[in-house]
Amino acid sequence: MAAAQYGPHRWSAGEYDSDHTDAFRGARFAVADLTATTFVDCDLSRVRIVDSWLVDVDVSGHVSSFVVNGVDVTAFVAAELDRRHPERVRLRGMRTADDHRAMWDTIARLWSDAVARAERLPEAVRHQRVHDEWSFVETLRHLVFVTDAWALRTVLDEPLPYHPLGVPQTAYPRADTAALGIDLAARPSFAEVMSARADRMALIRGLVDALTDAELARPCARTPAPGYPEETRTVGSCLEVVMDEECEHLRFAVRDLAALEAPGQDLP
């Protein structure tokens, strides 16, 4: 499985104040009321929480060696995610071109189901955020960027393939985003985003349909976007990133669709 693009911590340059990211490193909070505190894109490695109350706590992100009351729950969480989302297991098991084709079949089917659910919602709700996560439309816009960066630019070697409605990861600096021709201030309709999304999904379908086992090992010369680290990437590793992003954002999107579909929900 491909590693995260920048490791487990993204450090959201350009989006949040990054002048004091280490201000609390090694800090000690004693008898502190942190009720309703939100940590966004934070490095919480080696955090110890002692004799504290954790009630209605929601944790998402890169989890490794997560110990609760002396019990490492990491494997349990991973196994439960695999049970709920068996596509994760298939993704980790990809080795051959046929594996990639089968994986894309699964992704396309699951996203088709999710889009059908979104289509039953009012237009405004498709643009609504749940707990300040990306809306359904923003998620699709991000996946447009993912395809542009990791398939069109890396695999197909196009120098500037980015759709203006794409949305990079939060960590990508805003000035660099604008230089790619991407308009973060755009407020496209669901239909406009779905048109761009359909084009990108068709592109991946064409790539995997023509894929051979030998092609998976071909090196890719370009980085996904300016500013990404220079490192060895292959067609296979780039397609793994695309499919991993598809699976993870599908999981988030389905989670939020359930909240948006629930009657009488008062969502922040």
PDB file of N, CA and C in Angstrom, residues 111-149:
ATOM      1  N   TRP A 111     -19.105   4.352  -5.601  1.00  0.00           N
ATOM      2  CA  TRP A 111     -19.356   5.781  -5.796  1.00  0.00           C
ATOM      3  C   TRP A 111     -20.671   6.021  -6.523  1.00  0.00           C
ATOM      4  N   SER A 112     -21.048   5.134  -7.418  1.00  0.00           N
ATOM      5  CA  SER A 112     -22.343   5.261  -8.081  1.00  0.00           C
ATOM      6  C   SER A 112     -23.480   5.218  -7.067  1.00  0.00           C
ATOM      7  N   ASP A 113     -23.355   4.321  -6.091  1.00  0.00           N
ATOM      8  CA  ASP A 113     -24.369   4.237  -5.034  1.00  0.00           C
ATOM      9  C   ASP A 113     -24.391   5.516  -4.198  1.00  0.00           C
ATOM     10  N   ALA A 114     -23.208   6.042  -3.876  1.00  0.00           N
ATOM     11  CA  ALA A 114     -23.147   7.259  -3.062  1.00  0.00           C
ATOM     12  C   ALA A 114     -23.717   8.457  -3.810  1.00  0.00           C
ATOM     13  N   VAL A 115     -23.388   8.565  -5.092  1.00  0.00           N
ATOM     14  CA  VAL A 115     -23.914   9.675  -5.896  1.00  0.00           C
ATOM     15  C   VAL A 115     -25.426   9.587  -5.993  1.00  0.00           C
ATOM     16  N   ALA A 116     -25.967   8.386  -6.137  1.00  0.00           N
ATOM     17  CA  ALA A 116     -27.423   8.223  -6.199  1.00  0.00           C
ATOM     18  C   ALA A 116     -28.071   8.739  -4.916  1.00  0.00           C
ATOM     19  N   ARG A 117     -27.430   8.497  -3.777  1.00  0.00           N
ATOM     20  CA  ARG A 117     -27.953   9.023  -2.515  1.00  0.00           C
ATOM     21  C   ARG A 117     -27.887  10.550  -2.500  1.00  0.00           C
ATOM     22  N   ALA A 118     -26.779  11.105  -2.967  1.00  0.00           N
ATOM     23  CA  ALA A 118     -26.632  12.558  -2.992  1.00  0.00           C
ATOM     24  C   ALA A 118     -27.648  13.203  -3.930  1.00  0.00           C
ATOM     25  N   GLU A 119     -27.948  12.535  -5.020  1.00  0.00           N
ATOM     26  CA  GLU A 119     -28.908  13.092  -5.984  1.00  0.00           C
ATOM     27  C   GLU A 119     -30.306  13.204  -5.400  1.00  0.00           C
ATOM     28  N   ARG A 120     -30.592  12.450  -4.353  1.00  0.00           N
ATOM     29  CA  ARG A 120     -31.911  12.535  -3.722  1.00  0.00           C
ATOM     30  C   ARG A 120     -31.997  13.698  -2.720  1.00  0.00           C
ATOM     31  N   LEU A 121     -30.868  14.327  -2.455  1.00  0.00           N
ATOM     32  CA  LEU A 121     -30.835  15.454  -1.533  1.00  0.00           C
ATOM     33  C   LEU A 121     -31.015  16.768  -2.290  1.00  0.00           C
ATOM     34  N   PRO A 122     -31.505  17.799  -1.625  1.00  0.00           N
ATOM     35  CA  PRO A 122     -31.568  19.119  -2.273  1.00  0.00           C
ATOM     36  C   PRO A 122     -30.183  19.617  -2.640  1.00  0.00           C
ATOM     37  N   GLU A 123     -30.116  20.477  -3.640  1.00  0.00           N
ATOM     38  CA  GLU A 123     -28.823  21.001  -4.101  1.00  0.00           C
ATOM     39  C   GLU A 123     -28.032  21.628  -2.952  1.00  0.00           C
ATOM     40  N   ALA A 124     -28.700  22.419  -2.133  1.00  0.00           N
ATOM     41  CA  ALA A 124     -27.988  23.109  -1.053  1.00  0.00           C
ATOM     42  C   ALA A 124     -27.362  22.126  -0.075  1.00  0.00           C
ATOM     43  N   VAL A 125     -28.006  20.991   0.150  1.00  0.00           N
ATOM     44  CA  VAL A 125     -27.492  20.018   1.116  1.00  0.00           C
ATOM     45  C   VAL A 125     -26.244  19.338   0.566  1.00  0.00           C
ATOM     46  N   ARG A 126     -26.156  19.168  -0.736  1.00  0.00           N
ATOM     47  CA  ARG A 126     -24.955  18.581  -1.327  1.00  0.00           C
ATOM     48  C   ARG A 126     -23.727  19.458  -1.090  1.00  0.00           C
ATOM     49  N   HIS A 127     -23.956  20.741  -0.845  1.00  0.00           N
ATOM     50  CA  HIS A 127     -22.861  21.684  -0.586  1.00  0.00           C
ATOM     51  C   HIS A 127     -22.665  21.910   0.909  1.00  0.00           C
ATOM     52  N   GLN A 128     -23.424  21.230   1.739  1.00  0.00           N
ATOM     53  CA  GLN A 128     -23.375  21.461   3.186  1.00  0.00           C
ATOM     54  C   GLN A 128     -22.282  20.631   3.830  1.00  0.00           C
ATOM     55  N   ARG A 129     -21.527  21.254   4.706  1.00  0.00           N
ATOM     56  CA  ARG A 129     -20.480  20.555   5.436  1.00  0.00           C
ATOM     57  C   ARG A 129     -21.035  19.945   6.724  1.00  0.00           C
ATOM     58  N   VAL A 130     -20.473  18.823   7.115  1.00  0.00           N
ATOM     59  CA  VAL A 130     -20.793  18.182   8.386  1.00  0.00           C
ATOM     60  C   VAL A 130     -19.562  18.289   9.269  1.00  0.00           C
ATOM     61  N   HIS A 131     -19.710  18.976  10.407  1.00  0.00           N
ATOM     62  CA  HIS A 131     -18.590  19.181  11.332  1.00  0.00           C
ATOM     63  C   HIS A 131     -17.373  19.774  10.622  1.00  0.00           C
ATOM     64  N   ASP A 132     -17.661  20.669   9.688  1.00  0.00           N
ATOM     65  CA  ASP A 132     -16.646  21.419   8.952  1.00  0.00           C
ATOM     66  C   ASP A 132     -15.736  20.545   8.091  1.00  0.00           C
ATOM     67  N   GLU A 133     -16.154  19.294   7.821  1.00  0.00           N
ATOM     68  CA  GLU A 133     -15.456  18.484   6.822  1.00  0.00           C
ATOM     69  C   GLU A 133     -15.937  18.921   5.438  1.00  0.00           C
ATOM     70  N   TRP A 134     -15.240  18.482   4.402  1.00  0.00           N
ATOM     71  CA  TRP A 134     -15.673  18.833   3.055  1.00  0.00           C
ATOM     72  C   TRP A 134     -17.096  18.366   2.791  1.00  0.00           C
ATOM     73  N   SER A 135     -17.825  19.181   2.050  1.00  0.00           N
ATOM     74  CA  SER A 135     -19.153  18.777   1.596  1.00  0.00           C
ATOM     75  C   SER A 135     -19.026  17.676   0.545  1.00  0.00           C
ATOM     76  N   PHE A 136     -20.151  17.099   0.169  1.00  0.00           N
ATOM     77  CA  PHE A 136     -20.123  16.070  -0.873  1.00  0.00           C
ATOM     78  C   PHE A 136     -19.539  16.638  -2.165  1.00  0.00           C
ATOM     79  N   VAL A 137     -19.959  17.843  -2.526  1.00  0.00           N
ATOM     80  CA  VAL A 137     -19.457  18.465  -3.758  1.00  0.00           C
ATOM     81  C   VAL A 137     -17.962  18.755  -3.647  1.00  0.00           C
ATOM     82  N   GLU A 138     -17.517  19.252  -2.503  1.00  0.00           N
ATOM     83  CA  GLU A 138     -16.087  19.529  -2.324  1.00  0.00           C
ATOM     84  C   GLU A 138     -15.261  18.247  -2.388  1.00  0.00           C
ATOM     85  N   THR A 139     -15.803  17.173  -1.852  1.00  0.00           N
ATOM     86  CA  THR A 139     -15.111  15.886  -1.922  1.00  0.00           C
ATOM     87  C   THR A 139     -14.911  15.461  -3.370  1.00  0.00           C
ATOM     88  N   LEU A 140     -15.945  15.587  -4.180  1.00  0.00           N
ATOM     89  CA  LEU A 140     -15.827  15.244  -5.600  1.00  0.00           C
ATOM     90  C   LEU A 140     -14.813  16.149  -6.296  1.00  0.00           C
ATOM     91  N   ARG A 141     -14.800  17.414  -5.922  1.00  0.00           N
ATOM     92  CA  ARG A 141     -13.829  18.343  -6.506  1.00  0.00           C
ATOM     93  C   ARG A 141     -12.394  17.931  -6.141  1.00  0.00           C
ATOM     94  N   HIS A 142     -12.216  17.471  -4.912  1.00  0.00           N
ATOM     95  CA  HIS A 142     -10.880  17.008  -4.514  1.00  0.00           C
ATOM     96  C   HIS A 142     -10.466  15.783  -5.320  1.00  0.00           C
ATOM     97  N   LEU A 143     -11.395  14.875  -5.557  1.00  0.00           N
ATOM     98  CA  LEU A 143     -11.057  13.676  -6.316  1.00  0.00           C
ATOM     99  C   LEU A 143     -10.757  14.004  -7.778  1.00  0.00           C
ATOM    100  N   VAL A 144     -11.333  15.076  -8.294  1.00  0.00           N
ATOM    101  CA  VAL A 144     -10.950  15.561  -9.622  1.00  0.00           C
ATOM    102  C   VAL A 144      -9.471  15.957  -9.606  1.00  0.00           C
ATOM    103  N   PHE A 145      -9.076  16.694  -8.572  1.00  0.00           N
ATOM    104  CA  PHE A 145      -7.666  17.083  -8.459  1.00  0.00           C
ATOM    105  C   PHE A 145      -6.761  15.863  -8.308  1.00  0.00           C
ATOM    106  N   VAL A 146      -7.173  14.909  -7.508  1.00  0.00           N
ATOM    107  CA  VAL A 146      -6.366  13.700  -7.299  1.00  0.00           C
ATOM    108  C   VAL A 146      -6.100  13.003  -8.632  1.00  0.00           C
ATOM    109  N   THR A 147      -7.132  12.875  -9.447  1.00  0.00           N
ATOM    110  CA  THR A 147      -6.961  12.239 -10.758  1.00  0.00           C
ATOM    111  C   THR A 147      -6.033  13.058 -11.640  1.00  0.00           C
ATOM    112  N   ASP A 148      -6.231  14.371 -11.631  1.00  0.00           N
ATOM    113  CA  ASP A 148      -5.372  15.234 -12.443  1.00  0.00           C
ATOM    114  C   ASP A 148      -3.909  15.099 -12.024  1.00  0.00           C
ATOM    115  N   ALA A 149      -3.666  15.096 -10.710  1.00  0.00           N
ATOM    116  CA  ALA A 149      -2.298  15.095 -10.199  1.00  0.00           C
ATOM    117  C   ALA A 149      -1.612  13.746 -10.362  1.00  0.00           C
TER     118      ALA A 149
END
